[in-house]
CSV table of C-alpha atoms in Angstrom, one decimal:
chain,number,residue,atom,x,y,z
S,5,UNK,CA,-8.4,14.8,-11.3
S,6,UNK,CA,-9.3,10.6,-10.8
S,7,UNK,CA,-6.1,9.3,-11.3
S,8,UNK,CA,-7.2,6.1,-13.4
S,9,UNK,CA,-4.9,3.7,-11.7
S,10,UNK,CA,-7.1,4.1,-8.9
S,11,UNK,CA,-8.2,0.9,-7.4
S,12,UNK,CA,-11.8,1.9,-7.5
S,13,UNK,CA,-11.2,4.5,-10.5
S,14,UNK,CA,-15.4,3.3,-12.1
S,15,UNK,CA,-17.0,4.0,-9.0
S,16,UNK,CA,-15.9,7.1,-8.4
S,17,UNK,CA,-16.0,7.9,-11.9
S,18,UNK,CA,-19.5,7.5,-11.7
S,19,UNK,CA,-19.8,9.5,-8.9
S,20,UNK,CA,-18.4,12.1,-10.2
S,21,UNK,CA,-20.7,11.8,-13.4
S,22,UNK,CA,-23.8,12.4,-11.3
S,23,UNK,CA,-22.5,15.2,-9.2
S,24,UNK,CA,-21.6,16.7,-12.6
S,25,UNK,CA,-25.5,16.1,-12.8
S,26,UNK,CA,-26.0,17.9,-10.6
S,27,UNK,CA,-24.9,20.9,-11.5
S,28,UNK,CA,-26.9,21.0,-15.2
S,29,UNK,CA,-29.9,20.5,-13.5
S,30,UNK,CA,-29.8,16.6,-14.4
S,31,UNK,CA,-29.9,14.5,-11.7
S,32,UNK,CA,-31.5,16.0,-7.8
S,33,UNK,CA,-29.1,15.5,-4.5
S,34,UNK,CA,-31.8,13.1,-3.9
S,35,UNK,CA,-30.8,10.6,-6.8
S,36,UNK,CA,-26.5,10.9,-4.7
S,37,UNK,CA,-28.2,8.8,-1.8
S,38,UNK,CA,-30.0,6.6,-4.2
S,39,UNK,CA,-26.6,6.0,-5.8
S,40,UNK,CA,-25.0,5.4,-2.6
S,41,UNK,CA,-27.9,2.7,-1.9
S,42,UNK,CA,-26.5,1.4,-4.9
S,43,UNK,CA,-23.6,1.2,-4.3
S,44,UNK,CA,-23.6,-1.0,-1.7
S,45,UNK,CA,-25.8,-4.0,-3.6
S,46,UNK,CA,-22.9,-3.6,-6.2
S,47,UNK,CA,-20.8,-4.0,-3.5
S,48,UNK,CA,-21.6,-7.3,-1.6
S,49,UNK,CA,-22.4,-8.0,-5.3
S,50,UNK,CA,-19.1,-8.2,-6.6
S,51,UNK,CA,-19.5,-5.6,-8.5
S,52,UNK,CA,-19.5,-7.5,-11.6
S,53,UNK,CA,-22.0,-9.4,-14.3
S,54,UNK,CA,-23.2,-12.6,-13.2
S,55,UNK,CA,-24.5,-15.6,-14.8
S,56,UNK,CA,-28.6,-14.6,-13.1
S,57,UNK,CA,-27.9,-11.0,-14.5
S,58,UNK,CA,-26.6,-12.0,-18.3
S,59,UNK,CA,-29.9,-14.3,-18.7
S,60,UNK,CA,-32.4,-11.9,-17.4
S,61,UNK,CA,-30.3,-9.0,-20.0
S,62,UNK,CA,-30.6,-10.9,-22.6
S,63,UNK,CA,-34.7,-12.6,-22.3
S,64,UNK,CA,-35.2,-8.5,-21.4
S,65,UNK,CA,-33.9,-7.5,-24.9
S,66,UNK,CA,-35.8,-10.2,-26.9
S,67,UNK,CA,-39.1,-9.3,-24.7
S,68,UNK,CA,-37.8,-6.2,-25.5
S,69,UNK,CA,-37.9,-6.9,-30.1
S,70,UNK,CA,-41.1,-9.1,-29.2
S,71,UNK,CA,-43.4,-6.0,-27.9
S,72,UNK,CA,-45.3,-3.8,-30.6
S,73,UNK,CA,-44.7,-1.1,-27.8
S,74,UNK,CA,-41.4,-0.7,-26.1
S,75,UNK,CA,-41.1,1.8,-24.0
S,76,UNK,CA,-37.9,2.3,-22.2
S,77,UNK,CA,-37.9,5.2,-18.9
S,78,UNK,CA,-34.8,7.5,-18.3
S,79,UNK,CA,-34.3,9.4,-14.7
S,80,UNK,CA,-31.9,11.6,-14.2
S,81,UNK,CA,-29.4,9.3,-13.0
S,82,UNK,CA,-29.6,7.5,-16.2
S,83,UNK,CA,-29.2,10.1,-17.9
S,84,UNK,CA,-25.4,10.6,-16.8
S,85,UNK,CA,-24.6,7.5,-16.2
S,86,UNK,CA,-25.4,5.6,-19.7
S,87,UNK,CA,-26.9,8.6,-22.0
S,88,UNK,CA,-24.6,6.9,-25.0
S,89,UNK,CA,-25.4,3.2,-24.0
S,90,UNK,CA,-29.5,4.0,-23.9
S,91,UNK,CA,-29.3,5.6,-26.6
S,92,UNK,CA,-27.9,2.9,-29.0
S,93,UNK,CA,-30.1,0.1,-27.2
S,94,UNK,CA,-33.3,2.8,-27.9
S,95,UNK,CA,-32.3,2.5,-31.8
S,96,UNK,CA,-31.7,-1.4,-31.6
S,97,UNK,CA,-34.9,-1.9,-30.0
S,98,UNK,CA,-36.6,0.6,-32.0
S,99,UNK,CA,-38.3,1.6,-28.6
S,100,UNK,CA,-38.1,6.1,-27.5
S,101,UNK,CA,-36.9,7.1,-24.2
S,102,UNK,CA,-39.4,8.6,-22.4
S,103,UNK,CA,-38.1,10.9,-19.6
S,104,UNK,CA,-40.2,9.7,-16.4
S,105,UNK,CA,-39.0,11.5,-13.0
S,106,UNK,CA,-39.7,11.5,-9.4
S,107,UNK,CA,-38.1,14.9,-8.8
S,108,UNK,CA,-40.3,16.2,-10.9
S,109,UNK,CA,-39.7,20.4,-12.7
S,110,UNK,CA,-40.7,20.6,-16.2
S,111,UNK,CA,-37.3,23.1,-16.7
S,112,UNK,CA,-35.9,19.6,-15.4
S,113,UNK,CA,-37.7,17.0,-17.4
S,114,UNK,CA,-36.3,19.8,-20.6
S,115,UNK,CA,-33.0,20.0,-19.2
S,116,UNK,CA,-32.9,15.7,-19.8
S,117,UNK,CA,-34.5,15.6,-23.3
S,118,UNK,CA,-32.1,18.3,-24.6
S,119,UNK,CA,-29.5,16.2,-23.0
S,120,UNK,CA,-30.7,12.6,-24.5
S,121,UNK,CA,-30.9,14.1,-27.7
S,122,UNK,CA,-27.5,14.9,-27.9
S,123,UNK,CA,-26.8,11.4,-28.3
S,124,UNK,CA,-29.3,10.9,-31.3
S,125,UNK,CA,-32.5,9.1,-29.7
S,126,UNK,CA,-35.7,10.1,-30.0
S,127,UNK,CA,-36.9,11.6,-26.7
S,128,UNK,CA,-40.7,11.6,-26.0
S,129,UNK,CA,-41.4,13.5,-23.0
S,130,UNK,CA,-44.7,15.8,-23.4
S,131,UNK,CA,-45.7,15.2,-20.2
S,132,UNK,CA,-49.2,15.8,-21.1
S,133,UNK,CA,-51.1,11.7,-19.8
S,134,UNK,CA,-51.3,10.7,-16.7
S,135,UNK,CA,-51.2,7.1,-15.4
S,136,UNK,CA,-54.3,7.0,-13.2
S,137,UNK,CA,-53.3,5.1,-9.6
S,138,UNK,CA,-50.1,7.2,-8.2
S,139,UNK,CA,-49.4,10.3,-6.3
S,140,UNK,CA,-46.6,11.8,-7.0
S,141,UNK,CA,-44.6,12.3,-10.1
S,142,UNK,CA,-43.9,9.5,-12.1
S,143,UNK,CA,-47.8,9.4,-13.0
S,144,UNK,CA,-47.1,11.7,-15.5
S,145,UNK,CA,-45.8,10.7,-19.3
S,146,UNK,CA,-46.9,11.3,-22.3
S,147,UNK,CA,-49.4,10.2,-24.8
S,148,UNK,CA,-47.2,8.8,-27.3
S,149,UNK,CA,-45.1,6.7,-24.8
S,150,UNK,CA,-45.7,5.1,-21.7
S,151,UNK,CA,-49.3,5.4,-21.7
S,152,UNK,CA,-50.4,3.6,-24.5
S,153,UNK,CA,-46.7,1.3,-24.6
S,154,UNK,CA,-46.9,-3.0,-24.1
S,155,UNK,CA,-43.3,-3.3,-22.2
S,156,UNK,CA,-41.4,-0.8,-20.4
S,157,UNK,CA,-37.5,-0.7,-19.8
S,158,UNK,CA,-37.7,1.2,-16.4
S,159,UNK,CA,-33.6,2.0,-14.5
S,160,UNK,CA,-33.6,2.9,-11.3
S,161,UNK,CA,-37.2,3.1,-10.9
S,162,UNK,CA,-39.9,3.5,-7.4
S,163,UNK,CA,-41.6,0.2,-6.7
S,164,UNK,CA,-44.9,1.4,-6.5
S,165,UNK,CA,-44.4,2.7,-10.0
S,166,UNK,CA,-43.6,-0.8,-10.9
S,167,UNK,CA,-47.1,-1.5,-9.5
S,168,UNK,CA,-49.1,0.9,-11.3
S,169,UNK,CA,-47.3,-0.2,-14.5
S,170,UNK,CA,-48.0,-4.0,-14.1
S,171,UNK,CA,-51.5,-2.9,-13.2
S,172,UNK,CA,-52.5,-1.1,-16.5
S,173,UNK,CA,-51.2,-4.3,-18.0
S,174,UNK,CA,-47.7,-3.5,-19.4
S,175,UNK,CA,-44.3,-5.6,-18.7
S,176,UNK,CA,-42.1,-4.0,-16.9
S,177,UNK,CA,-38.0,-4.9,-17.0
S,178,UNK,CA,-36.1,-3.3,-14.5
S,179,UNK,CA,-32.4,-2.7,-13.8
S,180,UNK,CA,-31.9,-3.1,-9.9
S,181,UNK,CA,-29.4,-3.9,-7.8
S,182,UNK,CA,-32.0,-4.2,-5.0
S,183,UNK,CA,-32.9,-7.8,-5.3
S,184,UNK,CA,-35.3,-7.0,-2.1
S,185,UNK,CA,-37.4,-3.6,-3.9
S,186,UNK,CA,-41.0,-4.5,-4.3
S,187,UNK,CA,-40.3,-3.2,-8.0
S,188,UNK,CA,-37.4,-6.3,-8.2
S,189,UNK,CA,-40.5,-8.0,-7.2
S,190,UNK,CA,-43.2,-6.9,-8.7
S,191,UNK,CA,-41.5,-6.6,-12.7
S,192,UNK,CA,-41.6,-9.8,-15.4
S,193,UNK,CA,-37.7,-9.2,-15.7
S,194,UNK,CA,-35.4,-8.0,-13.7
S,195,UNK,CA,-32.0,-6.7,-14.0
S,196,UNK,CA,-29.7,-7.4,-11.2
S,197,UNK,CA,-27.2,-5.2,-12.4
S,198,UNK,CA,-25.3,-2.3,-12.0
S,199,UNK,CA,-26.4,0.2,-14.9
S,200,UNK,CA,-22.9,1.0,-16.8
S,201,UNK,CA,-22.3,-3.1,-17.4
S,202,UNK,CA,-26.4,-3.7,-17.5
S,203,UNK,CA,-26.8,-1.1,-20.8
S,204,UNK,CA,-23.9,-2.1,-22.7
S,205,UNK,CA,-24.5,-5.7,-22.3
S,206,UNK,CA,-28.0,-5.6,-23.9
S,207,UNK,CA,-26.8,-3.7,-26.7
S,208,UNK,CA,-24.4,-6.0,-27.0
S,209,UNK,CA,-28.0,-9.0,-27.1
S,210,UNK,CA,-30.1,-6.6,-29.5
S,211,UNK,CA,-27.3,-7.2,-31.8
S,212,UNK,CA,-27.1,-10.8,-31.0
S,213,UNK,CA,-31.0,-11.0,-31.5
S,214,UNK,CA,-32.0,-8.3,-33.8
S,215,UNK,CA,-32.9,-10.3,-36.8
S,216,UNK,CA,-34.3,-13.4,-35.1
S,217,UNK,CA,-37.7,-14.7,-35.4
S,218,UNK,CA,-40.3,-14.5,-33.6
S,219,UNK,CA,-40.4,-17.9,-32.8
S,220,UNK,CA,-36.7,-18.0,-31.6
S,221,UNK,CA,-37.3,-14.8,-29.1
S,222,UNK,CA,-40.8,-17.0,-28.1
S,223,UNK,CA,-37.8,-19.6,-26.7
S,224,UNK,CA,-35.5,-17.4,-24.5
S,225,UNK,CA,-38.8,-15.6,-23.0
S,226,UNK,CA,-40.4,-18.1,-22.4
S,227,UNK,CA,-38.2,-20.4,-21.0
S,228,UNK,CA,-37.4,-17.5,-18.0
S,229,UNK,CA,-38.0,-17.3,-14.7
S,230,UNK,CA,-37.7,-13.6,-12.6
S,231,UNK,CA,-37.9,-15.6,-9.2
S,232,UNK,CA,-35.4,-17.7,-9.5
S,233,UNK,CA,-33.1,-15.0,-10.6
S,234,UNK,CA,-34.0,-12.9,-7.4
S,235,UNK,CA,-34.1,-16.1,-5.6
S,236,UNK,CA,-29.6,-16.4,-7.5
S,237,UNK,CA,-29.1,-12.0,-6.4
S,238,UNK,CA,-30.2,-12.7,-2.9
S,239,UNK,CA,-28.0,-15.7,-2.7
S,240,UNK,CA,-25.0,-14.0,-4.5
S,241,UNK,CA,-25.2,-11.5,-1.6
S,242,UNK,CA,-25.5,-14.4,1.1
S,243,UNK,CA,-22.2,-16.0,-0.5
S,244,UNK,CA,-20.7,-12.9,-0.7
S,245,UNK,CA,-21.7,-12.2,3.2
S,246,UNK,CA,-19.8,-14.3,4.2
S,247,UNK,CA,-16.6,-14.6,2.5
S,248,UNK,CA,-16.3,-11.1,3.9
S,249,UNK,CA,-17.1,-12.0,7.5
S,250,UNK,CA,-14.7,-15.0,7.4
S,251,UNK,CA,-12.1,-12.8,5.8
S,252,UNK,CA,-11.9,-10.4,8.6
J,5,UNK,CA,-43.9,16.4,-2.4
J,6,UNK,CA,-43.7,13.1,-1.0
J,7,UNK,CA,-46.6,12.4,-0.6
J,8,UNK,CA,-47.9,11.0,3.0
J,9,UNK,CA,-49.2,7.7,1.9
J,10,UNK,CA,-45.6,6.6,0.2
J,11,UNK,CA,-44.9,3.5,1.4
J,12,UNK,CA,-41.1,4.9,1.6
J,13,UNK,CA,-42.2,8.0,3.2
J,14,UNK,CA,-39.9,7.4,5.9
J,15,UNK,CA,-36.9,6.8,4.4
J,16,UNK,CA,-37.6,9.4,1.1
J,17,UNK,CA,-38.1,12.2,4.2
J,18,UNK,CA,-34.3,11.4,5.6
J,19,UNK,CA,-33.0,12.2,2.0
J,20,UNK,CA,-35.1,15.1,2.2
J,21,UNK,CA,-33.4,16.0,5.8
J,22,UNK,CA,-30.5,15.5,4.6
J,23,UNK,CA,-30.5,16.9,1.3
J,24,UNK,CA,-31.8,20.3,3.1
J,25,UNK,CA,-28.9,19.6,4.9
J,26,UNK,CA,-26.8,20.5,2.2
J,27,UNK,CA,-29.3,23.9,1.4
J,28,UNK,CA,-27.9,24.9,5.1
J,29,UNK,CA,-24.2,24.3,4.6
J,30,UNK,CA,-24.4,20.8,7.4
J,31,UNK,CA,-23.9,17.9,4.9
J,32,UNK,CA,-22.2,17.4,2.6
J,33,UNK,CA,-22.3,15.4,-1.2
J,34,UNK,CA,-20.6,13.0,0.2
J,35,UNK,CA,-22.3,12.2,3.4
J,36,UNK,CA,-25.4,11.9,0.6
J,37,UNK,CA,-23.4,8.9,-0.8
J,38,UNK,CA,-23.2,7.9,2.6
J,39,UNK,CA,-26.5,7.8,3.5
J,40,UNK,CA,-27.4,5.7,0.7
J,41,UNK,CA,-25.1,3.0,1.4
J,42,UNK,CA,-26.2,3.2,4.9
J,43,UNK,CA,-29.5,2.4,3.3
J,44,UNK,CA,-28.8,-0.3,1.8
J,45,UNK,CA,-28.1,-2.2,5.5
J,46,UNK,CA,-31.5,-1.0,7.2
J,47,UNK,CA,-33.1,-2.7,3.9
J,48,UNK,CA,-31.8,-5.4,4.3
J,49,UNK,CA,-31.6,-5.9,8.6
J,50,UNK,CA,-35.1,-6.0,8.1
J,51,UNK,CA,-35.6,-2.0,8.5
J,52,UNK,CA,-36.0,-2.6,12.4
J,53,UNK,CA,-34.8,-2.3,16.0
J,54,UNK,CA,-33.3,-5.8,16.3
J,55,UNK,CA,-33.0,-7.4,20.0
J,56,UNK,CA,-29.1,-7.5,19.7
J,57,UNK,CA,-29.7,-3.7,18.7
J,58,UNK,CA,-31.7,-2.4,21.7
J,59,UNK,CA,-29.1,-4.3,23.7
J,60,UNK,CA,-26.0,-2.6,23.1
J,61,UNK,CA,-28.7,0.5,22.9
J,62,UNK,CA,-29.1,-0.7,26.5
J,63,UNK,CA,-25.4,-2.0,27.3
J,64,UNK,CA,-24.2,2.0,26.0
J,65,UNK,CA,-26.6,3.9,27.6
J,66,UNK,CA,-25.2,2.2,31.0
J,67,UNK,CA,-21.9,3.3,30.0
J,68,UNK,CA,-22.5,6.1,29.3
J,69,UNK,CA,-23.6,7.1,33.1
J,70,UNK,CA,-20.6,5.0,34.3
J,71,UNK,CA,-18.2,7.5,33.0
J,72,UNK,CA,-16.4,10.7,33.8
J,73,UNK,CA,-17.1,12.2,31.1
J,74,UNK,CA,-18.7,11.0,28.5
J,75,UNK,CA,-19.2,13.2,24.5
J,76,UNK,CA,-20.5,12.5,22.2
J,77,UNK,CA,-19.5,13.5,18.5
J,78,UNK,CA,-21.4,15.1,16.3
J,79,UNK,CA,-20.9,15.2,13.0
J,80,UNK,CA,-23.2,17.1,9.6
J,81,UNK,CA,-25.5,13.9,8.8
J,82,UNK,CA,-26.5,13.0,12.8
J,83,UNK,CA,-26.7,16.9,13.2
J,84,UNK,CA,-29.5,16.9,10.8
J,85,UNK,CA,-31.3,13.3,10.8
J,86,UNK,CA,-31.8,13.7,14.7
J,87,UNK,CA,-30.8,16.6,16.4
J,88,UNK,CA,-33.8,17.1,19.4
J,89,UNK,CA,-33.5,13.7,19.7
J,90,UNK,CA,-29.4,13.3,20.4
J,91,UNK,CA,-30.0,17.0,22.2
J,92,UNK,CA,-32.3,15.2,24.4
J,93,UNK,CA,-30.0,12.5,25.1
J,94,UNK,CA,-26.9,14.9,25.8
J,95,UNK,CA,-28.7,16.3,28.2
J,96,UNK,CA,-30.2,12.8,30.0
J,97,UNK,CA,-27.0,11.6,30.3
J,98,UNK,CA,-24.9,14.5,31.8
J,99,UNK,CA,-23.2,14.3,28.1
J,100,UNK,CA,-22.0,17.6,26.0
J,101,UNK,CA,-22.2,17.0,22.5
J,102,UNK,CA,-18.9,18.1,19.6
J,103,UNK,CA,-19.1,19.1,16.4
J,104,UNK,CA,-16.4,17.0,14.4
J,105,UNK,CA,-16.5,15.6,10.6
J,106,UNK,CA,-14.7,14.9,8.0
J,107,UNK,CA,-15.2,17.5,5.2
J,108,UNK,CA,-13.8,19.7,8.1
J,109,UNK,CA,-14.0,23.7,7.4
J,110,UNK,CA,-14.2,25.4,10.6
J,111,UNK,CA,-17.0,27.7,8.4
J,112,UNK,CA,-19.1,24.4,8.2
J,113,UNK,CA,-18.7,23.5,12.4
J,114,UNK,CA,-19.8,26.8,13.5
J,115,UNK,CA,-23.1,25.8,11.4
J,116,UNK,CA,-23.5,23.1,13.3
J,117,UNK,CA,-22.7,24.1,16.5
J,118,UNK,CA,-25.7,27.2,15.9
J,119,UNK,CA,-27.9,24.3,14.2
J,120,UNK,CA,-28.0,22.6,17.5
J,121,UNK,CA,-28.1,24.8,20.1
J,122,UNK,CA,-31.3,25.6,18.8
J,123,UNK,CA,-32.1,22.3,19.9
J,124,UNK,CA,-30.4,24.0,23.1
J,125,UNK,CA,-27.9,21.1,23.9
J,126,UNK,CA,-24.9,21.8,25.3
J,127,UNK,CA,-22.3,21.7,22.4
J,128,UNK,CA,-18.7,22.2,21.8
J,129,UNK,CA,-16.6,23.0,19.2
J,130,UNK,CA,-13.6,24.9,19.6
J,131,UNK,CA,-11.5,22.8,17.7
J,132,UNK,CA,-7.7,24.0,20.0
J,133,UNK,CA,-6.2,19.9,20.1
J,134,UNK,CA,-5.8,18.0,18.2
J,135,UNK,CA,-5.5,14.0,18.9
J,136,UNK,CA,-2.1,12.1,17.8
J,137,UNK,CA,-1.7,9.2,14.9
J,138,UNK,CA,-4.8,10.8,12.8
J,139,UNK,CA,-4.4,13.0,9.7
J,140,UNK,CA,-7.5,14.1,8.4
J,141,UNK,CA,-9.6,16.5,10.0
J,142,UNK,CA,-11.0,14.0,12.4
J,143,UNK,CA,-8.5,14.8,14.9
J,144,UNK,CA,-9.7,18.0,15.3
J,145,UNK,CA,-11.0,18.5,18.7
J,146,UNK,CA,-12.2,20.7,21.7
J,147,UNK,CA,-10.1,20.4,24.9
J,148,UNK,CA,-12.9,20.1,27.2
J,149,UNK,CA,-14.5,17.5,25.1
J,150,UNK,CA,-13.3,14.6,23.7
J,151,UNK,CA,-9.3,15.7,24.2
J,152,UNK,CA,-10.4,14.5,27.7
J,153,UNK,CA,-13.7,12.2,27.2
J,154,UNK,CA,-13.0,9.0,28.9
J,155,UNK,CA,-16.1,7.5,26.4
J,156,UNK,CA,-17.4,8.8,23.3
J,157,UNK,CA,-20.3,8.1,21.3
J,158,UNK,CA,-20.1,7.5,17.7
J,159,UNK,CA,-22.9,8.0,15.4
J,160,UNK,CA,-22.2,7.4,11.9
J,161,UNK,CA,-18.0,7.0,12.5
J,162,UNK,CA,-14.9,6.8,9.7
J,163,UNK,CA,-12.9,3.5,10.5
J,164,UNK,CA,-9.9,5.1,11.1
J,165,UNK,CA,-10.4,7.7,14.0
J,166,UNK,CA,-12.6,5.0,16.1
J,167,UNK,CA,-9.7,3.0,16.3
J,168,UNK,CA,-7.0,6.3,17.4
J,169,UNK,CA,-9.8,7.0,19.8
J,170,UNK,CA,-9.2,3.0,21.5
J,171,UNK,CA,-5.3,3.4,21.1
J,172,UNK,CA,-6.0,7.5,23.2
J,173,UNK,CA,-7.9,4.9,26.0
J,174,UNK,CA,-11.3,6.1,25.2
J,175,UNK,CA,-14.4,3.6,25.7
J,176,UNK,CA,-16.1,4.3,22.0
J,177,UNK,CA,-20.1,3.6,21.5
J,178,UNK,CA,-20.4,3.7,17.7
J,179,UNK,CA,-23.7,3.6,15.2
J,180,UNK,CA,-23.1,2.1,12.5
J,181,UNK,CA,-25.2,-0.4,10.6
J,182,UNK,CA,-23.1,-2.1,8.4
J,183,UNK,CA,-21.2,-4.5,10.9
J,184,UNK,CA,-18.1,-5.5,9.1
J,185,UNK,CA,-16.6,-2.2,8.5
J,186,UNK,CA,-13.7,-0.9,10.8
J,187,UNK,CA,-16.0,0.7,13.3
J,188,UNK,CA,-18.0,-1.6,14.4
J,189,UNK,CA,-15.1,-4.0,15.1
J,190,UNK,CA,-12.6,-1.9,17.1
J,191,UNK,CA,-15.8,-0.5,19.4
J,192,UNK,CA,-16.6,-1.1,22.3
J,193,UNK,CA,-20.0,-0.8,22.2
J,194,UNK,CA,-22.3,-1.4,18.4
J,195,UNK,CA,-25.5,-0.7,17.8
J,196,UNK,CA,-25.9,-1.7,13.9
J,197,UNK,CA,-29.5,0.5,13.9
J,198,UNK,CA,-30.1,3.0,12.0
J,199,UNK,CA,-29.5,6.2,14.1
J,200,UNK,CA,-33.5,6.8,13.5
J,201,UNK,CA,-34.4,4.7,15.3
J,202,UNK,CA,-31.5,4.5,18.2
J,203,UNK,CA,-31.1,7.5,19.0
J,204,UNK,CA,-34.8,8.1,20.5
J,205,UNK,CA,-34.4,4.0,21.7
J,206,UNK,CA,-31.6,5.8,23.5
J,207,UNK,CA,-33.4,8.4,24.9
J,208,UNK,CA,-36.0,5.7,26.5
J,209,UNK,CA,-33.3,3.4,28.4
J,210,UNK,CA,-31.4,6.9,29.2
J,211,UNK,CA,-34.8,7.5,31.1
J,212,UNK,CA,-35.1,4.6,32.3
J,213,UNK,CA,-31.6,3.9,34.1
J,214,UNK,CA,-31.0,7.3,35.2
J,215,UNK,CA,-31.6,6.6,38.4
J,216,UNK,CA,-30.1,3.8,38.4
J,217,UNK,CA,-27.1,2.2,41.1
J,218,UNK,CA,-23.7,2.2,39.8
J,219,UNK,CA,-23.9,-1.6,40.8
J,220,UNK,CA,-27.3,-1.5,38.6
J,221,UNK,CA,-25.7,-0.4,35.8
J,222,UNK,CA,-22.1,-2.1,36.3
J,223,UNK,CA,-23.9,-5.8,35.7
J,224,UNK,CA,-25.2,-4.9,32.5
J,225,UNK,CA,-22.3,-3.2,31.7
J,226,UNK,CA,-19.9,-6.7,32.3
J,227,UNK,CA,-22.3,-9.5,30.5
J,228,UNK,CA,-22.2,-7.7,27.9
J,229,UNK,CA,-20.1,-9.3,25.1
J,230,UNK,CA,-19.5,-6.9,21.4
J,231,UNK,CA,-18.9,-9.1,19.0
J,232,UNK,CA,-22.1,-11.6,19.7
J,233,UNK,CA,-23.6,-8.5,18.8
J,234,UNK,CA,-22.1,-8.3,15.1
J,235,UNK,CA,-22.4,-12.5,15.1
J,236,UNK,CA,-26.2,-11.5,15.8
J,237,UNK,CA,-26.4,-8.8,12.8
J,238,UNK,CA,-24.4,-10.4,10.3
J,239,UNK,CA,-26.9,-14.0,11.3
J,240,UNK,CA,-29.6,-11.4,10.7
J,241,UNK,CA,-29.0,-10.3,7.4
J,242,UNK,CA,-28.8,-13.6,6.0
J,243,UNK,CA,-31.7,-15.1,7.7
J,244,UNK,CA,-33.3,-12.6,6.6
J,245,UNK,CA,-31.8,-12.7,2.7
J,246,UNK,CA,-33.2,-16.6,3.3
J,247,UNK,CA,-36.7,-16.0,4.0
J,248,UNK,CA,-36.9,-13.0,1.4
J,249,UNK,CA,-35.5,-15.9,-1.1
J,250,UNK,CA,-37.9,-19.1,0.4
J,251,UNK,CA,-41.3,-16.5,0.3
J,252,UNK,CA,-40.4,-15.9,-3.7
């Protein structure tokens, strides 16, 4: 339907996937709006993986490999945008996927679980535990997953859940194109990159690092400063907006 | 469904309204993504009405009051986000609403008209005239409205229609959170503010100015420089990003 030579082919295909996800009952319309916001941040960042993002992606992988119980939280948008890639990452990191959505229904959660299982990952979705301190549906978790995890990768997250995960003593790795969001600010590692580039990048880093010693992994993690990542992302946006303004 | 204590309650409620609008056949999926893009700019502007926006809102009201045939163009997103407020503005300014959408069907236009009429405004939607020079559906207008208007308020507009309206000799007032858009650049008055704040602000200015003399109104309009507004909006974004970066 969309010609491959269209200058915005990648971007339009992402929208198509989300719209298809709506028909499948996996994504919700609110997710389209959230995606639109992300698109605009991606646009002002130049739609590429900056060095600060690649750095954060590598650190995130090292941190997951160092963790005892790492879990990857998956919402509707993530499930339709990168199902294959996130499943591969899950296997490489030995970290199960857990379905976790803001607009909750058991039916929707089951649909996402079934969809992800097709890509061969272990998918938790039992909804049998609760994160205290959170009033909306993101609190509903799996007893074997996020509930007992020490590190959680949260692509496309709500700010207040990130905060609660931190308060429950977990390390949080966020993928968020908005470096100003509460999630971005509160996470231990913030990947300011589009999920469709971030997850494949992380798959490559996981292949590279999976046989590294704990000392090597610790070295990668210890030298990392997340505030520096956020500063550099904000600077990149500022520089880009100035460039666009000047070209007008 | 969304708890009132959620820190992003207002923003999430706007999303809910747009989703409800989809079910009513008033908003379209493309409108949801467009809203998301606006959200991003609102975010980097600090989600408040800056002085340059308040100034533009006041000038816009004065210009509408000075006009012979002012019209307020309304699309799907505007209709579901601020139906009551835009109807009140319409009455105060003596400017009819006219339904004008990018994704056109007679059925959709009629649905928007019926919905708006509930809020007591005069709503034009006859689709019996065409703006020459425009190939998409935004060209279809009402013979009694935009077609003969001297000033048109266009919240959430496409860049090329703004251009055509200008070429037809009309004054254009735009509400657009993106100060870099073609609409923002081409309009006579650009209100860089969220429509849910801009329209209520304009209602207040309309109450304040509706009994002013033409001389007073002209004075407000004549001292206004729209390029200055755009410069200040870009500066506000840059300053905001810098401030946040430094606070990290």
